Amino acid sequence: MNKKFLTMGCISSLSLAMYSGCSDSTSAVDFYNVTEEIASSDSQETGSLENPTSSAGNEISSATSSATNSGNVTVSSSSEIVPTSSAINASSASNGTSSAVIASSSSVAPAVNSSSSTIPTVQSSSSVPVAQSSSSAPVTQSSSSTQPEQVSGNTGERPVITYAASGATVANTNNCVTATGGTVTITCGGEYDFSGSYSGSDAQILVNTAKTDSSVYLNMKGLTLTNTADAPIYVQKASKTFVVAKNGTTNTFTDGSSRTKTYNYTNDSGEAKTDTTGACIYAKDDLTIKGEGTLIVKANYNNGIHTSNDLKVKNGLITVNAKNNGLKGKGSVEISGGTINITTTEGDGIKSDTEDATDLANGKGSIEITGGTITVTSAFDGITAANAVVIANGESASPSIKVTAGGGQNCLSLTSSGNGGGFGGGFPGGMGGSSCSPSESMKGIKGDSSITISGGVIDINSRDDGLHSSGTITLSGGTMTIATDDDGVHAEKALYVKDNANVSVTIAYEGMESPDMNFEGGITSVITTDDGWNAAGGTSTTSTGNTGRGGWGGAGGGMGGSTGSLKVTGGYHYIYVGTGDTDGIDSNGGISITGGVIIVECRMNGGMGGMVDSDGTTSITGGKLLGFGTNNSEEGTQYSVSFSTSNYYGSSDIAFKPSFSGSKMVSSVGKPGVVSSVSGMTKTCFGNSTDRCVYTK
């Protein structure tokens, strides 16, 4: 069908003038792209403007000229083509007259419906209707532009590259692809199909196209490529490149463990560039990974998948084993789908790290995750951005993220001692101890400017802080479980917990820490060896000193010269702290509680502080607060009430069964006592526990 169409459309039915319009210099349309999509398109890979519906087809831009002859071919331009399931409709041809309308766009190649007896018609999304042909009547189409634009990309049938023991062979080069041994060089936008297997020092797909050209689609249809000395995929220059793992195929890329080769080339600005590949899949420009197939990356030298600009992962089964970073988009990283498994031995899992001030001001250096099932096992940070990290539910799916950073939490102990018990008998007794965070950054998720989480299921097991930002952390949704040897959540400017956030810190040195802490909603639970909540770190205006958190003078040492603010206006919150000089709620400034439900269990047996501790003014005018302690509390209304693990304690409005025995309680609802029945009260459980629950009215 392809040959018939080309013969009818570009030779037999067109005049010599129109034939010139189909030449390489003034290509009117990417014909191989249109016809090949019928056979090779993955039906799952549809839907976005940069993800064309026909197997991510080549982008079509408008032609520089139009010509009409006895073939009745009209070439018209359009500002946009909206993909549909039948964006190109077949029209019949009869009486020896061929009729076709080709509408071009700068962004989208529409899908194709075709049969052996029809000639495809490409429809435009402009407001001017298109009259499709029937029988011998010509097809005409109005254009919203009076000046057609240049079509870029290769023409003819799609190039097919097959690797074998001797190297690569190419069918349908279209003057856009060459093969020398195992090196395939692509110089035009368009789609290219790859299959086969090859290993050697020259095993490489090299893309060098003009940035004004259309996107490059590398369709992987079962390719194993091992470069023993360099990168198997190197995008030196392109507007955008898509690596597409086709449905039902497995594609494996392996690079060498060292680099000796340098590349010299000229960019589109005429500047001479010298480059060395820094990853197994290495791109200088925008890179997208997609497809319903399997992509395996074995990076022995440095990074797994790297681009100096923006990296997007749409879908697919992706496994990356890297010496340094697993996925790195210097400009940004966006993940909207896929099953992604990343393991690094000397670097971070997912990273964006531009240092350019202008780029940072424009939002670059950020990571956004809105879908996918992601598992990261990293030597250092699991997910780290020089700017913001955003995790949210996508349009049709919620992301699932599991991070093990720096070997995971393995220093702090929850071994039982003292009057432990409760929560199934496994809840710890004494847990006092210093932070044992490492000297290197081994955080679960780090966003230098901010972290915003509004959806997803996140499981973090980290040697360092679970969530860490030098700016602000906002948690408004999603379910988070964190185990760490340092802080569960640490924000150096401000922390906001609200709406439907569910945060469970199962073990940490300090549960949550920030100079400005705001609990407006959600459900939180922290189990710590030092302070549960610590509002500290802000610069004091009345004293000087070291403002960093630390243990000067022993475990749980203060933050000298710092100040803080802690406000609770809503939500359900549980705090457990171990023995030693520990505080349940601690602020180097003031504390304000006007709403919410708070349960504090404090095992403090030395120092000062206890269940509630403040260096400023403590104001409790609302909400419900119950504290259980083994020693006096610095703040709050304290009562001498003996309690045990056998009963619920509180009032008619709130009740909780403690996990240890003691004789000191803090309450904001009057003197607490034994609550004989919780029938008729609302039960709210913390974390994954079914018995660490508070009952309220």
XYZ file of C-alpha atoms in Angstrom:
697
model
C 0.000 0.000 0.000
C 2.868 2.348 0.767
C 4.427 1.971 -2.667
C 1.082 2.455 -4.375
C 0.419 5.599 -2.445
C 3.807 7.080 -3.187
C 3.518 6.218 -6.855
C 0.065 7.684 -7.176
C 0.615 10.697 -4.936
C 4.136 11.801 -5.821
C 4.918 10.470 -9.330
C 2.114 9.249 -11.546
C -0.505 11.844 -10.617
C 1.605 14.893 -9.993
C 3.251 17.308 -12.351
C 6.975 17.966 -12.359
C 6.390 21.050 -10.181
C 4.620 19.018 -7.546
C 7.310 16.358 -7.729
C 9.790 19.052 -6.759
C 7.655 19.700 -3.682
C 8.231 16.094 -2.629
C 11.999 16.276 -2.888
C 14.350 16.384 0.128
C 14.847 20.126 -0.101
C 11.168 21.040 0.130
C 9.573 17.929 1.593
C 5.831 18.410 1.676
C 4.990 15.694 4.146
C 6.565 12.761 5.959
C 4.935 10.003 3.881
C 6.751 7.067 5.460
C 5.504 8.249 8.808
C 1.867 8.228 7.743
C 1.852 4.779 6.136
C 4.107 2.912 8.570
C 2.012 3.891 11.573
C -0.785 1.613 10.426
C 1.312 -1.449 11.144
C 3.642 -0.392 13.931
C 1.637 1.870 16.241
C 1.190 0.776 19.852
C -2.430 1.554 20.629
C -1.581 2.295 24.249
C 0.830 5.048 23.359
C -1.568 7.874 22.557
C -2.915 11.092 23.826
C -0.538 14.033 24.216
C 0.661 16.638 21.819
C 4.272 15.644 22.254
C 3.218 12.007 22.261
C 1.661 11.611 18.801
C -1.121 9.125 18.501
C 0.450 7.086 15.742
C 3.303 5.424 17.571
C 4.716 8.802 18.432
C 4.844 9.734 14.789
C 7.062 12.285 13.170
C 5.921 15.873 13.624
C 4.668 17.504 10.454
C 5.205 21.175 9.764
C 3.548 23.181 7.026
C 4.816 23.099 3.475
C 6.488 26.079 1.812
C 4.277 25.876 -1.207
C 1.126 24.228 -2.502
C 0.462 22.726 -5.871
C -2.665 21.320 -7.492
C -2.848 19.320 -10.740
C -4.864 16.468 -12.137
C -4.083 14.557 -8.942
C -6.175 17.066 -6.974
C -3.713 17.369 -4.083
C -4.119 20.409 -1.848
C -1.422 21.218 0.709
C -2.641 23.578 3.423
C -1.362 24.758 6.766
C -2.958 24.619 10.188
C -2.046 26.085 13.528
C -2.870 22.836 15.349
C -3.998 19.297 14.722
C -6.008 17.626 17.434
C -5.325 13.870 17.412
C -8.364 11.638 17.188
C -8.875 7.951 16.646
C -9.430 8.674 12.979
C -7.662 11.926 12.393
C -6.744 10.771 8.907
C -9.775 9.409 7.105
C -9.567 7.421 3.963
C -11.294 8.682 0.849
C -11.995 6.675 -2.249
C -10.344 7.182 -5.599
C -11.985 6.408 -8.939
C -11.940 7.247 -12.653
C -8.157 7.244 -12.532
C -8.157 10.395 -10.432
C -6.450 10.449 -7.038
C -7.694 12.840 -4.392
C -6.003 13.702 -1.098
C -5.759 16.594 1.287
C -2.621 16.910 3.374
C -2.945 19.263 6.340
C 0.293 19.956 8.136
C 1.064 21.001 11.676
C 4.156 21.961 13.618
C 3.348 19.703 16.530
C 1.294 16.595 15.826
C 1.160 13.650 13.446
C -2.423 12.390 13.579
C -3.475 8.771 13.605
C -4.174 6.847 10.439
C -7.067 4.693 9.319
C -6.305 3.166 5.980
C -7.220 0.361 3.595
C -5.631 -0.986 0.456
C -8.127 0.774 -1.774
C -8.208 4.224 -0.273
C -6.003 7.259 -0.089
C -5.652 8.892 3.330
C -6.954 12.359 4.027
C -5.387 14.387 6.829
C -7.879 16.647 8.579
C -7.169 19.948 10.246
C -8.444 21.153 13.602
C -8.932 24.693 12.375
C -12.377 26.196 12.553
C -12.800 25.997 8.772
C -14.574 22.728 7.853
C -13.004 20.210 5.511
C -14.985 18.752 2.673
C -13.852 15.139 2.205
C -13.926 13.502 -1.178
C -16.315 10.822 -2.308
C -15.843 8.830 -5.474
C -14.024 11.007 -7.998
C -14.783 14.356 -6.467
C -11.655 16.213 -5.346
C -11.068 16.928 -1.672
C -10.653 20.560 -0.781
C -9.670 22.225 2.465
C -9.498 25.808 3.610
C -6.463 27.013 5.487
C -6.161 29.357 8.429
C -2.799 30.473 7.102
C -1.990 32.010 3.787
C 1.682 31.042 3.901
C 2.471 27.310 4.261
C 5.491 26.445 6.364
C 8.475 24.178 5.734
C 8.112 20.472 6.472
C 11.127 18.977 8.226
C 12.083 15.350 8.754
C 12.914 12.395 6.578
C 10.611 11.241 3.805
C 9.678 7.912 2.312
C 9.342 4.708 4.265
C 10.539 4.701 7.859
C 14.206 3.750 8.274
C 14.732 0.321 9.801
C 18.037 -0.386 11.514
C 18.983 -3.956 12.303
C 21.966 -4.888 14.439
C 23.825 -8.163 13.982
C 27.279 -9.525 14.842
C 28.855 -7.571 11.992
C 27.265 -4.261 12.941
C 24.230 -2.293 11.778
C 22.413 -2.319 8.464
C 19.852 0.262 7.360
C 16.835 -0.077 5.106
C 15.272 3.132 3.773
C 17.958 5.622 4.770
C 16.035 8.600 3.330
C 19.340 10.497 3.386
C 18.864 10.794 7.153
C 20.733 7.865 8.654
C 24.085 6.217 8.075
C 25.676 3.109 9.547
C 29.386 2.512 9.922
C 30.103 -0.716 11.694
C 28.112 -0.517 14.923
C 27.653 3.268 14.847
C 24.354 4.617 13.531
C 24.195 8.372 12.951
C 20.834 10.128 12.594
C 20.723 13.586 11.039
C 16.982 14.208 10.470
C 13.903 14.295 12.607
C 11.495 11.402 12.274
C 11.007 7.824 13.389
C 13.615 5.086 13.319
C 13.060 1.425 14.152
C 15.790 -0.574 15.880
C 16.195 -4.274 16.587
C 18.873 -6.903 16.923
C 21.947 -7.306 19.093
C 25.482 -5.990 18.955
C 28.472 -5.476 21.257
C 31.587 -3.469 20.551
C 33.471 -0.256 21.177
C 31.542 1.374 18.318
C 28.057 0.270 19.418
C 26.261 3.595 19.408
C 23.156 5.392 18.191
C 24.235 9.019 17.690
C 21.622 11.722 17.078
C 22.722 15.043 15.598
C 19.830 16.974 14.077
C 19.087 20.656 13.793
C 17.132 21.953 16.780
C 14.710 23.514 14.323
C 14.012 20.043 12.921
C 11.188 17.817 14.118
C 11.572 15.392 17.005
C 13.509 12.153 16.779
C 11.781 8.907 17.785
C 14.014 5.932 18.474
C 11.604 3.001 18.356
C 13.149 0.065 20.190
C 11.708 -3.206 18.918
C 13.943 -5.670 20.697
C 17.454 -4.197 20.766
C 20.443 -5.218 22.876
C 23.295 -2.756 22.472
C 26.513 -2.931 24.482
C 29.187 -0.286 24.026
C 32.372 -1.474 25.678
C 33.991 1.982 25.586
C 31.273 4.622 25.468
C 27.523 5.332 25.563
C 25.215 3.178 23.417
C 22.811 6.135 22.951
C 24.170 9.657 22.551
C 21.880 12.553 21.632
C 24.343 15.237 20.707
C 21.818 17.690 19.330
C 18.068 17.563 18.677
C 14.890 19.510 19.343
C 13.455 16.575 21.295
C 14.277 12.891 21.407
C 11.969 10.041 22.370
C 13.253 6.609 23.321
C 10.254 4.335 22.789
C 10.288 0.759 24.092
C 7.705 -0.931 21.912
C 5.052 -3.162 23.400
C 6.130 -6.759 23.918
C 9.855 -6.081 23.479
C 12.830 -6.029 25.841
C 15.597 -3.542 25.109
C 18.905 -3.547 26.979
C 21.642 -0.904 26.888
C 25.038 -1.258 28.547
C 27.935 1.194 28.519
C 31.654 0.917 29.181
C 33.148 1.526 32.612
C 35.447 4.305 31.375
C 35.590 7.065 28.777
C 38.479 8.006 26.509
C 36.635 9.466 23.529
C 35.722 13.136 23.114
C 33.278 14.544 20.567
C 33.751 17.828 18.725
C 30.758 19.378 17.012
C 29.122 22.720 16.236
C 25.800 23.665 17.770
C 23.007 25.552 16.018
C 24.487 28.842 17.186
C 27.734 28.087 15.421
C 29.639 27.460 18.644
C 32.267 24.757 18.761
C 31.527 22.152 21.431
C 33.581 19.397 22.991
C 31.767 16.684 24.854
C 32.238 13.377 26.627
C 29.271 11.111 27.265
C 28.397 10.976 30.951
C 25.720 8.296 30.985
C 24.593 5.079 29.358
C 21.753 6.965 27.651
C 23.150 10.474 27.336
C 21.373 13.492 25.829
C 22.245 17.173 25.591
C 18.655 18.173 24.809
C 15.136 17.229 25.924
C 14.646 13.484 26.346
C 11.465 11.443 26.842
C 11.299 7.764 27.799
C 8.054 6.008 26.910
C 6.458 2.922 25.449
C 4.723 -0.206 26.703
C 7.815 -2.366 26.455
C 10.797 -3.033 28.723
C 13.880 -0.831 28.920
C 16.943 -2.034 30.849
C 19.880 0.313 31.419
C 23.202 -0.881 32.838
C 25.403 2.131 33.509
C 28.912 1.111 34.477
C 30.592 4.497 34.093
C 28.385 7.199 35.620
C 24.671 7.980 35.260
C 21.987 5.689 33.888
C 19.741 8.040 31.885
C 20.880 11.667 31.683
C 19.884 14.801 29.845
C 21.297 18.282 30.206
C 17.786 19.656 29.708
C 14.380 18.164 30.606
C 13.786 14.465 31.220
C 10.300 12.965 31.029
C 9.213 9.409 31.761
C 5.743 8.583 30.445
C 5.354 4.830 30.860
C 7.062 1.489 30.327
C 8.907 -1.079 32.417
C 12.211 0.603 33.206
C 15.145 -0.812 35.156
C 18.248 1.292 35.743
C 21.380 0.040 37.480
C 23.877 2.891 37.679
C 27.214 3.595 39.245
C 26.247 7.206 39.962
C 22.767 8.722 39.452
C 19.917 6.629 38.089
C 17.775 9.247 36.329
C 19.055 12.776 35.901
C 17.443 15.699 34.122
C 19.593 18.711 34.791
C 16.787 21.040 33.730
C 13.946 19.012 35.236
C 12.498 15.530 35.712
C 8.835 14.691 35.145
C 7.477 11.203 35.791
C 3.844 10.531 34.942
C 3.808 6.753 34.633
C 5.689 3.527 34.260
C 7.139 0.896 36.544
C 10.601 2.189 37.385
C 13.283 0.379 39.378
C 16.487 2.283 40.108
C 19.601 1.038 41.909
C 22.727 3.150 42.348
C 26.020 2.194 43.981
C 27.672 5.600 44.332
C 25.057 8.250 43.637
C 21.468 9.471 43.903
C 18.357 7.824 42.552
C 16.468 10.596 40.723
C 18.131 13.984 40.378
C 17.743 17.483 38.925
C 20.586 19.832 39.768
C 20.910 22.881 37.558
C 22.902 25.642 39.231
C 21.977 28.418 36.814
C 20.283 31.212 38.768
C 18.002 32.201 35.889
C 16.919 28.613 35.325
C 16.214 28.164 39.021
C 14.167 31.358 39.082
C 12.140 29.976 36.164
C 11.386 26.736 37.995
C 14.089 24.549 36.522
C 15.980 22.114 38.684
C 12.673 20.592 39.815
C 11.194 17.096 39.972
C 7.489 16.384 39.464
C 5.976 12.937 39.986
C 2.298 12.407 39.155
C 2.185 8.687 38.433
C 4.071 5.457 38.166
C 5.344 2.794 40.516
C 8.851 3.853 41.496
C 11.382 1.924 43.560
C 14.703 3.598 44.369
C 17.632 2.007 46.182
C 20.377 4.625 46.268
C 23.775 5.028 47.841
C 22.975 8.652 48.654
C 19.769 10.717 48.237
C 16.786 8.865 46.846
C 15.103 11.817 45.088
C 16.884 15.179 45.080
C 16.213 18.500 43.349
C 18.089 21.794 43.379
C 14.698 23.485 43.322
C 11.297 21.935 44.107
C 9.970 18.406 44.458
C 6.262 18.012 43.708
C 4.376 14.738 44.211
C 0.698 14.698 43.299
C -1.976 12.407 41.921
C -2.206 12.368 38.164
C -5.364 12.508 36.101
C -5.882 8.759 36.147
C -3.381 7.324 38.614
C -1.656 7.927 41.921
C 2.125 7.543 42.225
C 3.608 4.844 44.423
C 7.155 5.578 45.596
C 9.482 3.466 47.696
C 12.908 4.857 48.598
C 15.782 3.190 50.438
C 18.602 5.718 50.791
C 22.087 5.154 52.168
C 21.330 1.599 53.145
C 18.219 2.641 55.069
C 17.621 3.290 58.739
C 19.953 1.018 60.726
C 21.424 2.964 63.650
C 18.665 4.040 66.033
C 17.103 1.208 68.001
C 13.559 0.491 69.059
C 14.585 -2.362 71.333
C 12.322 -2.669 74.324
C 13.415 -1.749 77.816
C 11.744 -0.452 80.946
C 7.971 -0.569 81.178
C 7.373 -1.171 77.508
C 4.310 -2.773 76.097
C 1.147 -1.778 74.395
C 0.570 -1.836 70.628
C 0.771 -5.604 70.532
C 3.506 -5.753 73.155
C 6.179 -4.703 70.665
C 6.234 -0.974 71.316
C 9.548 0.193 72.767
C 10.284 1.121 76.307
C 13.430 3.266 76.360
C 14.769 4.726 73.142
C 17.067 7.536 74.231
C 20.041 8.274 72.005
C 21.805 10.741 69.764
C 21.218 11.213 66.068
C 23.489 8.962 64.052
C 22.982 10.622 60.691
C 25.845 10.192 58.223
C 28.325 12.819 57.073
C 27.114 12.451 53.458
C 23.597 13.337 52.330
C 21.520 10.151 52.339
C 18.047 11.661 52.480
C 14.881 10.062 51.218
C 13.425 13.036 49.332
C 15.171 16.401 49.185
C 13.992 19.613 47.551
C 16.302 22.536 48.154
C 13.611 25.190 47.731
C 10.495 23.208 48.615
C 8.708 19.888 48.830
C 4.989 19.724 48.085
C 3.128 16.434 48.497
C -0.601 16.246 47.832
C -1.031 12.633 46.757
C 0.493 9.239 46.297
C 1.772 6.495 48.572
C 5.341 7.102 49.732
C 7.537 4.755 51.759
C 10.939 6.104 52.841
C 13.681 4.209 54.647
C 16.695 6.500 54.884
C 19.935 6.855 56.759
C 19.450 10.654 56.770
C 16.309 12.847 56.915
C 13.211 11.313 55.366
C 11.866 14.559 53.855
C 14.254 17.509 53.798
C 14.065 21.016 52.377
C 16.159 24.120 52.859
C 12.903 25.971 52.253
C 9.289 24.969 52.865
C 7.574 21.583 53.092
C 3.816 21.385 52.485
C 2.003 18.084 53.074
C -1.666 18.218 52.097
C -2.404 14.716 50.848
C -0.986 11.287 50.237
C 0.175 8.594 52.632
C 3.763 8.776 53.870
C 5.658 6.227 55.967
C 9.165 7.227 57.081
C 11.923 5.413 58.975
C 15.197 7.293 59.448
C 18.255 7.698 61.663
C 17.786 11.485 61.651
C 14.707 13.711 61.235
C 11.533 12.306 59.781
C 10.514 15.657 58.239
C 12.874 18.635 58.276
C 12.109 22.056 56.757
C 14.547 24.888 57.359
C 11.971 27.628 56.723
C 8.447 26.359 57.313
C 6.386 23.171 57.599
C 2.674 22.892 56.803
C 0.603 19.758 57.446
C -3.029 20.023 56.379
C -6.052 18.625 54.569
C -5.763 14.883 53.936
C -2.071 14.291 54.590
C -1.310 11.058 56.436
C 2.239 10.979 57.792
C 3.686 8.167 59.894
C 7.280 8.428 61.138
C 7.923 4.956 62.538
C 11.379 5.748 63.941
C 13.503 8.892 63.885
C 15.843 10.969 66.012
C 13.376 13.858 65.786
C 9.983 13.405 64.204
C 9.339 16.777 62.599
C 11.483 19.885 62.768
C 11.191 23.412 61.428
C 11.412 26.947 62.830
C 7.823 27.553 61.682
C 5.532 24.562 62.245
C 1.862 24.655 61.265
C -0.490 21.724 61.812
C -3.785 22.586 60.165
C -5.175 19.125 59.452
C -4.267 15.622 58.401
C -3.196 12.665 60.535
C 0.380 12.428 61.806
C 2.305 10.011 63.970
C 5.938 10.229 65.105
C 7.991 7.797 67.198
C 11.375 9.239 68.130
C 14.415 8.878 70.343
C 14.603 12.646 70.942
C 12.010 15.390 70.395
C 8.751 14.558 68.673
C 8.044 18.013 67.256
C 10.833 20.568 67.429
C 10.113 24.167 66.391
C 13.658 25.442 66.149
C 16.209 26.735 63.734
C 15.002 30.260 63.041
C 17.475 33.032 63.785
C 16.924 34.635 67.164
C 16.845 38.427 67.391
C 17.862 38.437 71.063
C 20.786 36.067 71.214
C 23.548 34.693 69.099
C 25.074 31.295 68.729
C 25.091 28.199 66.592
C 21.713 27.840 64.907
C 22.305 24.352 63.598
C 20.569 21.391 65.192
C 22.953 19.287 67.175
C 23.872 17.529 70.339
C 26.216 19.968 72.007
C 26.307 18.982 75.652
C 24.685 15.611 74.981
C 21.807 14.001 73.192
C 18.957 16.301 72.378
C 21.075 19.408 72.829
C 19.275 22.602 71.968
C 19.583 24.830 68.966
C 21.474 27.688 70.556
C 20.554 31.117 69.301
C 17.522 29.830 67.397
C 13.835 30.526 67.749
C 10.650 28.868 66.600
C 6.889 28.973 66.319
C 4.491 26.033 66.588
C 0.766 26.299 65.819
C -1.905 23.598 65.874
C -5.318 24.459 64.465
C -6.574 21.074 63.283
C -5.858 17.445 62.500
C -5.105 14.340 64.565
C -1.579 13.953 65.883
C 0.322 11.361 67.903
C 3.794 11.850 69.405
C 5.900 9.254 71.208
C 9.395 10.061 72.521
C 11.855 7.808 74.268
C 13.867 8.137 77.451
C 16.539 10.705 78.197
C 16.295 14.478 77.900
C 13.386 14.310 75.468
C 10.402 16.513 74.700
C 7.109 15.625 73.109
C 6.302 19.090 71.772
C 9.215 21.504 71.921
C 9.469 25.080 70.663
C 12.367 27.470 70.932
C 9.712 30.157 70.635
C 5.993 30.023 71.298
C 3.277 27.367 71.113
C -0.317 28.034 70.108
C -2.982 25.293 70.168
C -6.459 26.383 69.103
C -7.748 23.186 67.503
C -6.983 19.614 66.593
C -6.443 16.475 68.649
C -2.996 15.755 70.115
C -1.769 12.726 72.030
C 1.721 12.892 73.580
C 3.581 9.994 75.198
C 6.852 11.159 76.748
C 9.310 8.816 78.471
C 11.644 11.615 79.586
C 13.723 10.654 82.628
C 16.285 13.442 82.725
C 16.736 17.124 81.934
C 13.886 19.557 81.460
C 10.964 19.805 79.082
C 8.736 16.771 79.047
C 5.406 16.449 77.312
C 5.194 20.149 76.313
C 8.154 22.536 76.402
C 8.382 26.127 75.191
C 10.951 28.888 75.458
C 8.266 31.465 74.692
C 4.560 31.771 75.401
C 2.375 28.670 75.432
C -1.295 29.277 74.640
C -3.782 26.378 74.645
C -7.261 27.768 74.019
C -8.859 25.044 71.935
C -8.515 21.547 70.607
C -7.996 18.439 72.704
C -4.611 17.620 74.239
C -3.749 14.568 76.324
C -0.208 13.941 77.511
C 1.183 10.877 79.307
C 4.547 11.223 81.017
C 7.008 9.771 83.485
C 8.199 13.189 84.615
C 6.945 16.756 84.959
C 6.012 18.839 81.946
C 7.319 22.386 81.525
C 4.120 23.605 79.885
C 0.425 22.767 79.860
C -1.918 22.002 82.721
C -0.445 19.017 84.541
C -2.239 16.480 86.736
C -0.946 13.734 88.987
C -2.821 10.766 87.597
C -1.538 7.227 87.719
C -2.119 5.428 84.446
C -1.369 1.990 83.027
C -1.611 0.107 79.765
C -4.847 -1.582 80.815
C -7.293 1.317 80.595
C -8.338 4.260 78.475
C -7.754 7.675 80.033
C -9.161 11.093 79.297
C -12.620 12.573 79.569
C -16.058 12.239 78.055
C -14.723 13.924 74.898
C -11.392 12.142 74.368
C -9.851 8.806 75.376
C -6.563 7.021 74.720
C -4.917 3.844 76.013
C -1.217 4.551 76.797
C 1.658 2.232 75.858
C 3.468 2.522 79.223
C 2.680 3.237 82.876
C 3.279 6.549 84.652
C 1.891 9.136 87.020
C 1.955 12.502 85.183
C -0.616 13.728 82.677
C -1.214 16.961 80.786
C -4.744 17.747 79.690
C -6.593 20.604 78.009
C -10.013 19.069 78.756
C -9.909 19.077 82.548
C -8.571 16.492 84.961
C -8.301 13.165 83.146
C -9.354 9.855 84.558
C -10.207 6.314 83.549
C -12.692 6.116 80.694
C -14.719 2.982 81.202
C -16.223 2.850 77.720
C -15.407 4.329 74.323
C -18.704 3.217 72.824
C -20.269 5.939 70.706
C -16.957 7.762 70.212
C -15.163 8.225 66.893
C -12.014 6.134 66.462
C -8.979 7.581 64.658
C -5.872 5.408 64.333
C -2.335 6.610 63.737
C 0.049 5.215 61.159
C -0.561 1.588 60.232
C -1.611 0.678 63.772
C -4.998 -0.753 64.602
C -4.666 -0.144 68.349
C -2.731 3.117 68.562
C -5.957 5.035 68.258
C -7.681 7.987 69.861
C -11.413 8.141 70.546
C -13.169 11.501 70.379
C -16.591 13.115 70.402
